[in-house]
Short mmCIF file of C-alpha atoms and ligand atoms in Angstrom, two decimals:
data_model
loop_
_atom_site.label_atom_id
_atom_site.label_comp_id
_atom_site.label_asym_id
_atom_site.label_seq_id
_atom_site.Cartn_x
_atom_site.Cartn_y
_atom_site.Cartn_z
CA MET X 1 110.89 -17.84 329.79
CA ASN X 2 110.62 -20.68 327.32
CA ALA X 3 112.52 -21.08 324.05
CA TYR X 4 111.61 -23.08 320.99
CA ILE X 5 113.96 -23.71 318.07
CA HIS X 6 112.45 -24.95 314.83
CA VAL X 7 114.80 -27.04 312.70
CA PRO X 8 113.04 -27.20 309.32
CA PHE X 9 114.83 -30.17 307.75
CA CYS X 10 113.87 -33.85 307.44
CA ARG X 11 115.15 -36.96 305.69
CA ASN X 12 111.87 -37.25 303.80
CA LYS X 13 108.28 -36.08 304.19
CA CYS X 14 105.94 -38.25 306.28
CA ALA X 15 102.55 -38.77 304.64
CA TYR X 16 100.59 -37.08 307.46
CA CYS X 17 102.90 -34.14 308.14
CA ALA X 18 101.79 -30.54 307.79
CA PHE X 19 104.69 -29.00 309.73
CA TYR X 20 107.07 -26.72 307.90
CA SER X 21 109.95 -29.01 306.95
CA LEU X 22 112.12 -29.45 303.88
CA PRO X 23 113.03 -32.98 302.89
CA ALA X 24 116.56 -33.55 301.62
CA ALA X 25 117.76 -29.93 301.90
CA ASP X 26 121.27 -29.28 300.63
CA GLY X 27 124.18 -28.92 303.02
CA ASP X 28 124.83 -25.30 302.09
CA LEU X 29 121.32 -24.25 303.13
CA ILE X 30 121.62 -26.19 306.37
CA GLN X 31 124.91 -24.44 307.19
CA LYS X 32 123.37 -21.01 306.51
CA TYR X 33 120.47 -21.94 308.78
CA VAL X 34 122.78 -23.08 311.60
CA ALA X 35 124.91 -19.93 311.35
CA GLU X 36 121.83 -17.68 311.53
CA ILE X 37 120.23 -19.57 314.43
CA VAL X 38 123.51 -19.41 316.36
CA ARG X 39 123.81 -15.68 315.61
CA GLN X 40 120.25 -15.00 316.86
CA LEU X 41 120.69 -17.11 319.98
CA GLN X 42 123.96 -15.40 320.87
CA ALA X 43 122.33 -11.99 320.39
CA CYS X 44 119.39 -12.89 322.64
CA PRO X 45 119.88 -11.58 326.20
CA ALA X 46 117.16 -13.79 327.77
CA THR X 47 117.81 -16.73 330.05
CA PHE X 48 115.44 -19.63 329.47
CA SER X 49 114.02 -22.14 331.94
CA THR X 50 112.95 -24.50 329.15
CA LEU X 51 114.29 -25.14 325.67
CA TYR X 52 112.56 -27.29 323.09
CA LEU X 53 114.22 -28.25 319.80
CA GLY X 54 111.53 -29.42 317.39
CA GLY X 55 110.83 -29.46 313.72
CA GLY X 56 111.41 -30.88 311.35
CA THR X 57 114.05 -33.25 312.59
CA PRO X 58 116.61 -31.54 314.85
CA THR X 59 118.66 -34.74 315.01
CA LEU X 60 119.22 -34.57 311.25
CA LEU X 61 121.84 -31.91 312.02
CA ALA X 62 125.45 -32.96 312.43
CA GLU X 63 126.82 -33.31 315.96
CA LYS X 64 129.03 -30.23 315.65
CA ASP X 65 126.07 -28.11 314.48
CA LEU X 66 123.86 -29.29 317.34
CA GLU X 67 126.66 -28.52 319.78
CA ARG X 68 127.00 -24.99 318.36
CA ILE X 69 123.26 -24.42 318.77
CA PHE X 70 123.05 -25.75 322.32
CA SER X 71 126.14 -23.79 323.34
CA ALA X 72 124.59 -20.53 322.09
CA VAL X 73 121.52 -20.68 324.39
CA ARG X 74 121.53 -19.10 327.87
CA LEU X 75 119.84 -21.54 330.21
CA ALA X 76 118.77 -21.16 333.83
CA PRO X 77 120.07 -23.73 336.32
CA GLY X 78 117.85 -26.83 336.23
CA ALA X 79 116.40 -25.93 332.82
CA GLU X 80 114.43 -28.58 330.97
CA VAL X 81 115.98 -29.19 327.55
CA SER X 82 114.02 -31.35 325.07
CA ILE X 83 114.97 -32.51 321.61
CA GLU X 84 112.80 -34.34 319.08
CA ALA X 85 114.50 -37.22 317.30
CA ASN X 86 113.88 -39.42 314.31
CA PRO X 87 115.54 -42.72 315.35
CA GLU X 88 117.04 -43.11 311.86
CA THR X 89 119.16 -40.01 312.40
CA LEU X 90 120.69 -41.17 315.70
CA THR X 91 124.00 -42.88 316.28
CA PRO X 92 125.42 -43.96 319.65
CA GLU X 93 127.90 -41.07 319.40
CA LYS X 94 125.19 -38.50 318.63
CA LEU X 95 123.01 -39.77 321.49
CA ALA X 96 125.93 -39.54 323.92
CA MET X 97 126.72 -35.99 322.75
CA LEU X 98 123.04 -34.92 323.01
CA SER X 99 122.86 -36.16 326.57
CA ASN X 100 125.51 -33.56 327.50
CA TYR X 101 122.99 -30.83 326.64
CA ALA X 102 119.44 -32.28 326.69
CA ASN X 103 117.65 -34.00 329.55
CA ARG X 104 114.58 -35.01 327.55
CA LEU X 105 114.64 -37.04 324.34
CA SER X 106 111.40 -37.22 322.35
CA ILE X 107 111.42 -40.18 319.98
CA GLY X 108 109.14 -40.18 316.92
CA VAL X 109 107.98 -43.79 316.78
CA GLN X 110 104.28 -43.43 315.72
CA SER X 111 103.82 -47.22 315.72
CA PHE X 112 105.78 -50.40 316.40
CA SER X 113 104.10 -51.96 313.35
CA VAL X 114 106.22 -51.83 310.20
CA ASN X 115 103.08 -51.85 308.04
CA LYS X 116 101.51 -48.93 309.88
CA ARG X 117 104.70 -46.90 309.66
CA LYS X 118 104.80 -47.64 305.95
CA LYS X 119 101.22 -46.39 305.62
CA LEU X 120 102.27 -43.21 307.47
CA GLY X 121 105.25 -42.75 305.18
CA ARG X 122 107.41 -42.95 308.26
CA ASP X 123 110.95 -43.74 307.23
CA CYS X 124 112.24 -45.68 310.21
CA SER X 125 113.36 -49.25 310.94
CA ASP X 126 112.61 -51.42 313.98
CA LYS X 127 116.34 -51.59 314.65
CA ALA X 128 116.71 -47.80 314.81
CA ILE X 129 113.64 -47.44 317.05
CA HIS X 130 114.94 -50.00 319.53
CA ALA X 131 118.43 -48.49 319.52
CA ALA X 132 116.93 -45.09 320.44
CA LEU X 133 114.64 -46.57 323.08
CA ASP X 134 117.45 -48.58 324.65
CA CYS X 135 119.60 -45.47 325.11
CA PRO X 136 120.18 -45.02 328.86
CA HIS X 137 121.59 -41.48 328.78
CA PHE X 138 118.48 -39.32 329.26
CA PRO X 139 116.62 -38.77 332.56
CA HIS X 140 113.35 -38.30 330.61
CA ARG X 141 112.22 -39.85 327.36
CA ASN X 142 109.02 -39.41 325.36
CA LEU X 143 107.69 -41.61 322.63
CA ASP X 144 105.06 -40.44 320.08
CA LEU X 145 102.28 -42.76 318.92
CA MET X 146 99.60 -42.13 316.32
CA TYR X 147 96.13 -43.67 316.28
CA ALA X 148 92.90 -43.61 314.25
CA VAL X 149 94.96 -44.36 311.15
CA PRO X 150 92.86 -46.26 308.57
CA GLY X 151 93.17 -49.96 309.40
CA ASP X 152 93.75 -49.41 313.14
CA THR X 153 91.86 -51.67 315.51
CA ALA X 154 91.62 -51.72 319.29
CA ASP X 155 93.92 -54.75 319.30
CA SER X 156 96.58 -53.18 317.08
CA PHE X 157 96.64 -49.97 319.13
CA ARG X 158 96.66 -51.93 322.39
CA GLU X 159 99.81 -53.66 321.14
CA ASP X 160 101.45 -50.29 320.37
CA LEU X 161 100.54 -49.08 323.86
CA ARG X 162 101.89 -52.28 325.43
CA LEU X 163 105.22 -51.96 323.65
CA ALA X 164 105.42 -48.25 324.49
CA VAL X 165 105.00 -49.00 328.20
CA ALA X 166 107.47 -51.90 327.99
CA SER X 167 110.09 -49.57 326.46
CA GLY X 168 110.44 -47.85 329.85
CA VAL X 169 109.83 -44.26 328.67
CA ASP X 170 108.27 -41.92 331.26
CA HIS X 171 106.20 -39.85 328.80
CA ILE X 172 103.99 -40.88 325.87
CA SER X 173 102.20 -38.60 323.41
CA CYS X 174 99.29 -40.16 321.51
CA TYR X 175 97.91 -38.17 318.60
CA SER X 176 94.89 -39.00 316.50
CA LEU X 177 95.63 -38.80 312.78
CA THR X 178 94.50 -35.41 311.46
CA PRO X 179 94.06 -35.48 307.67
CA GLU X 180 95.56 -32.07 306.91
CA GLU X 181 94.76 -30.50 303.54
CA GLN X 182 98.27 -30.40 302.12
CA THR X 183 99.17 -33.98 303.07
CA ALA X 184 98.74 -37.39 301.46
CA PHE X 185 95.91 -38.08 303.95
CA ALA X 186 93.84 -35.08 302.78
CA GLY X 187 90.22 -36.14 302.39
CA THR X 188 90.62 -39.27 304.53
CA VAL X 189 87.53 -39.71 306.70
CA ILE X 190 88.38 -40.49 310.31
CA ASP X 191 86.03 -42.83 312.16
CA GLU X 192 85.34 -40.46 315.08
CA GLU X 193 83.71 -43.14 317.21
CA MET X 194 86.71 -45.43 316.79
CA SER X 195 89.04 -42.50 317.49
CA ALA X 196 87.22 -41.75 320.77
CA ASP X 197 87.37 -45.43 321.75
CA LEU X 198 91.13 -45.55 321.09
CA TRP X 199 91.64 -42.33 323.08
CA GLN X 200 89.82 -43.98 325.99
CA LEU X 201 91.91 -47.13 325.52
CA ALA X 202 95.10 -45.05 325.74
CA GLY X 203 93.94 -43.41 328.98
CA ASP X 204 92.97 -46.72 330.55
CA THR X 205 95.99 -48.75 329.42
CA LEU X 206 98.63 -46.15 330.20
CA GLY X 207 96.88 -45.20 333.44
CA GLU X 208 97.05 -48.81 334.63
CA ALA X 209 100.81 -48.67 333.97
CA GLY X 210 101.15 -45.46 336.05
CA ILE X 211 101.57 -43.22 333.00
CA LEU X 212 98.77 -40.74 333.56
CA ARG X 213 96.97 -38.49 331.10
CA TYR X 214 97.76 -34.86 331.96
CA GLU X 215 96.62 -33.28 328.69
CA ILE X 216 94.30 -34.54 325.96
CA SER X 217 97.17 -36.11 324.00
CA ASN X 218 99.91 -36.40 326.63
CA TYR X 219 100.64 -38.96 329.35
CA ALA X 220 103.45 -39.09 331.90
CA ARG X 221 104.63 -40.68 335.08
CA PRO X 222 104.05 -38.11 337.86
CA GLY X 223 106.85 -35.56 337.71
CA ALA X 224 107.77 -36.37 334.09
CA GLU X 225 105.29 -33.96 332.46
CA CYS X 226 106.87 -31.74 329.78
CA ARG X 227 107.46 -28.46 331.61
CA HIS X 228 107.93 -26.54 328.37
CA ASN X 229 104.49 -27.47 327.07
CA VAL X 230 102.80 -27.01 330.45
CA ASN X 231 104.23 -23.46 330.62
CA VAL X 232 103.21 -22.62 327.06
CA TRP X 233 99.64 -23.93 327.47
CA LYS X 234 99.27 -21.69 330.52
CA GLY X 235 100.25 -18.59 328.58
CA GLY X 236 103.94 -18.51 329.53
CA ILE X 237 106.28 -16.34 327.49
CA LEU X 238 107.70 -18.19 324.51
CA GLN X 239 110.50 -17.06 322.25
CA GLY X 240 110.66 -18.95 318.95
CA PHE X 241 113.77 -19.19 316.76
CA GLY X 242 113.88 -20.42 313.18
CA PRO X 243 111.45 -20.39 310.26
CA ALA X 244 107.81 -21.03 311.22
CA ALA X 245 108.63 -20.79 314.94
CA ALA X 246 105.82 -19.31 317.03
CA SER X 247 106.38 -16.84 319.88
CA PHE X 248 104.24 -15.24 322.59
CA ASP X 249 105.44 -12.08 324.30
CA GLY X 250 102.85 -12.24 327.09
CA HIS X 251 100.34 -10.17 325.09
CA GLN X 252 100.45 -11.12 321.40
CA ARG X 253 101.57 -14.04 319.28
CA TYR X 254 103.84 -13.84 316.26
CA ARG X 255 105.34 -16.36 313.91
CA GLN X 256 108.58 -16.32 311.95
CA GLN X 257 108.30 -16.62 308.17
CA GLU X 258 107.44 -20.13 307.02
CA ASN X 259 110.17 -20.03 304.42
CA VAL X 260 113.79 -20.61 305.27
CA THR X 261 115.09 -18.32 302.51
CA SER X 262 112.86 -15.38 303.55
CA TRP X 263 113.80 -16.00 307.16
CA LEU X 264 117.51 -16.00 306.25
CA HIS X 265 116.99 -12.67 304.49
CA GLY X 266 115.54 -11.17 307.66
CA ALA X 267 111.87 -11.03 306.66
CA PRO X 268 109.88 -9.87 309.71
CA PRO X 269 107.59 -12.24 311.60
CA GLU X 270 103.81 -12.20 311.10
CA TRP X 271 101.93 -10.81 314.08
CA ASP X 272 98.56 -12.16 315.19
CA MET X 273 97.18 -9.00 316.80
CA ILE X 274 93.96 -9.49 318.72
CA PRO X 275 92.47 -7.67 321.74
CA GLU X 276 94.10 -8.78 324.98
CA ASP X 277 90.84 -10.08 326.49
CA ALA X 278 90.39 -12.30 323.40
CA ARG X 279 93.95 -13.58 323.91
CA ARG X 280 93.20 -14.46 327.54
CA ARG X 281 90.04 -16.32 326.42
CA GLU X 282 92.19 -18.29 323.99
CA ILE X 283 94.76 -19.13 326.69
CA PHE X 284 91.98 -20.09 329.09
CA ALA X 285 90.50 -22.47 326.47
CA VAL X 286 93.86 -24.00 325.52
CA ASN X 287 94.81 -24.83 329.10
CA LEU X 288 91.43 -26.51 329.62
CA ARG X 289 92.98 -29.31 327.53
CA THR X 290 94.99 -30.20 330.62
CA VAL X 291 93.58 -32.57 333.22
CA ALA X 292 94.50 -30.11 336.00
CA GLY X 293 92.63 -27.26 334.28
CA TRP X 294 92.86 -23.82 335.86
CA LYS X 295 93.51 -22.62 339.37
CA LYS X 296 92.02 -19.16 339.75
CA ARG X 297 95.29 -17.71 341.07
CA ASP X 298 97.16 -18.90 337.93
CA PHE X 299 94.60 -17.32 335.61
CA LEU X 300 94.65 -14.03 337.57
CA ALA X 301 98.46 -14.01 337.23
CA LEU X 302 98.10 -13.49 333.45
CA PRO X 303 98.77 -9.87 332.41
CA GLY X 304 95.52 -7.88 332.59
CA ALA X 305 93.37 -10.74 333.93
CA VAL X 306 90.62 -9.70 336.38
CA GLU X 307 88.19 -11.48 338.69
CA GLU X 308 85.20 -10.50 336.55
CA GLU X 309 86.66 -12.42 333.56
CA TRP X 310 87.17 -15.53 335.68
CA GLN X 311 83.54 -15.34 336.82
CA THR X 312 82.37 -14.94 333.22
CA PHE X 313 84.28 -18.09 332.20
CA LEU X 314 82.74 -20.04 335.06
CA GLN X 315 79.27 -18.89 333.99
CA THR X 316 79.97 -19.97 330.39
CA LEU X 317 81.08 -23.39 331.60
CA ALA X 318 78.24 -23.83 334.13
CA PRO X 319 75.87 -25.58 331.66
CA PHE X 320 78.58 -28.24 331.07
CA SER X 321 78.80 -29.11 334.77
CA PRO X 322 78.94 -31.76 336.20
CA LEU X 323 79.15 -34.17 333.24
CA TYR X 324 81.78 -32.27 331.22
CA CYS X 325 83.48 -30.10 333.81
CA THR X 326 83.87 -29.59 337.53
CA ILE X 327 83.69 -26.07 338.87
CA ALA X 328 84.73 -24.76 342.27
CA SER X 329 85.13 -21.12 343.26
CA ASP X 330 88.91 -21.29 342.85
CA GLU X 331 89.41 -23.91 340.12
CA VAL X 332 87.83 -25.40 337.04
CA LYS X 333 88.72 -28.46 335.00
CA LEU X 334 87.16 -30.69 332.40
CA THR X 335 86.13 -34.25 333.20
CA ASP X 336 87.34 -37.14 331.03
CA ARG X 337 84.18 -36.79 328.98
CA GLY X 338 84.72 -33.03 328.76
CA LEU X 339 88.26 -33.50 327.41
CA LEU X 340 86.81 -35.66 324.64
CA PHE X 341 84.47 -32.79 323.70
CA TRP X 342 87.03 -30.02 324.29
CA ASP X 343 86.48 -28.57 320.77
CA SER X 344 82.79 -27.90 321.39
CA ILE X 345 83.38 -26.52 324.88
CA ALA X 346 86.21 -24.26 323.67
CA SER X 347 83.99 -22.87 320.91
CA GLU X 348 81.61 -21.54 323.62
CA LEU X 349 84.51 -19.64 325.21
CA LEU X 350 86.10 -18.17 322.09
S1 SF4 Y 1 109.90 -36.33 310.66
FE1 SF4 Y 1 108.36 -35.06 311.71
S2 SF4 Y 1 108.55 -33.01 310.81
FE2 SF4 Y 1 109.65 -34.45 309.46
S3 SF4 Y 1 108.16 -34.96 307.89
FE3 SF4 Y 1 108.00 -36.55 309.48
S4 SF4 Y 1 106.40 -35.79 310.90
FE4 SF4 Y 1 107.03 -34.06 309.60
#
């Protein structure tokens, strides 16, 4: 089982961010949140093989609060424990404490260019970024980059990729800017051709450095892939804690209230009830974003999955072969070109 904890607090709001997060929340609210999360975690009988603390900015919390949260989770031996970090919220002491609990640090860099970070409303200094990247404590470290931001060029993104590789991290996530409605980038028109070129550039540049694409937006040295995400993409059970946290019980998805006050008052989650075959189609489409795609035995291991469904998916994908996907009797995966057109292919399946 996989656990996700959403920490809905940030120093300020980045210009591109549509996640549920409250900038500059008061200390009293944060303490109520921590107490409730700890209560729920202690009451949960499950043992988790992965834990992901995201947000929001989990590292905005004080060391003692983070320690209380980590200590309240039951983890299986060898569990993967990830935490997202804004470098500005880290100190050497906090990093050392986190390394007692987490074995994966995910650092929100977005760009090594001060001007680009300013454009993104990303409140973070070069000094803080380098202090986080120089931290030796964690066996695995991820760094997030963003591309297709207005003003980006192949050269500027190549420089971000070069510095990301030079930092020594073993995992890099590269996301294209998505101009979400409720953000400062709403209405921004993305140059799709440029975005596709930069996506290709990321695959080529990181691949040459041994950091291989394993999902549309994720790259890792072999063995450093994020187990939590790989499990969730494949339809693994996910238990979400905290406001706006999503869960999947193996059949249906549900999401906690996207409002910390309602969540504190015990408002029930919102269920996304759809027929189970529709849910399996969705899971099948989501995991096609991975380079490895599907092995038939993994798909048939999903609750309720049958051979006939697998054959139907293969028939739906057949017109995309061989340019956009490769199909064998016991596995199917998208080609590089297919990953680029995942949206269109997925729409045929859903
Ligand atoms: S730090 Fe992350 S969650 Fe917080 S506003 Fe920025 S992008 Fe959103």
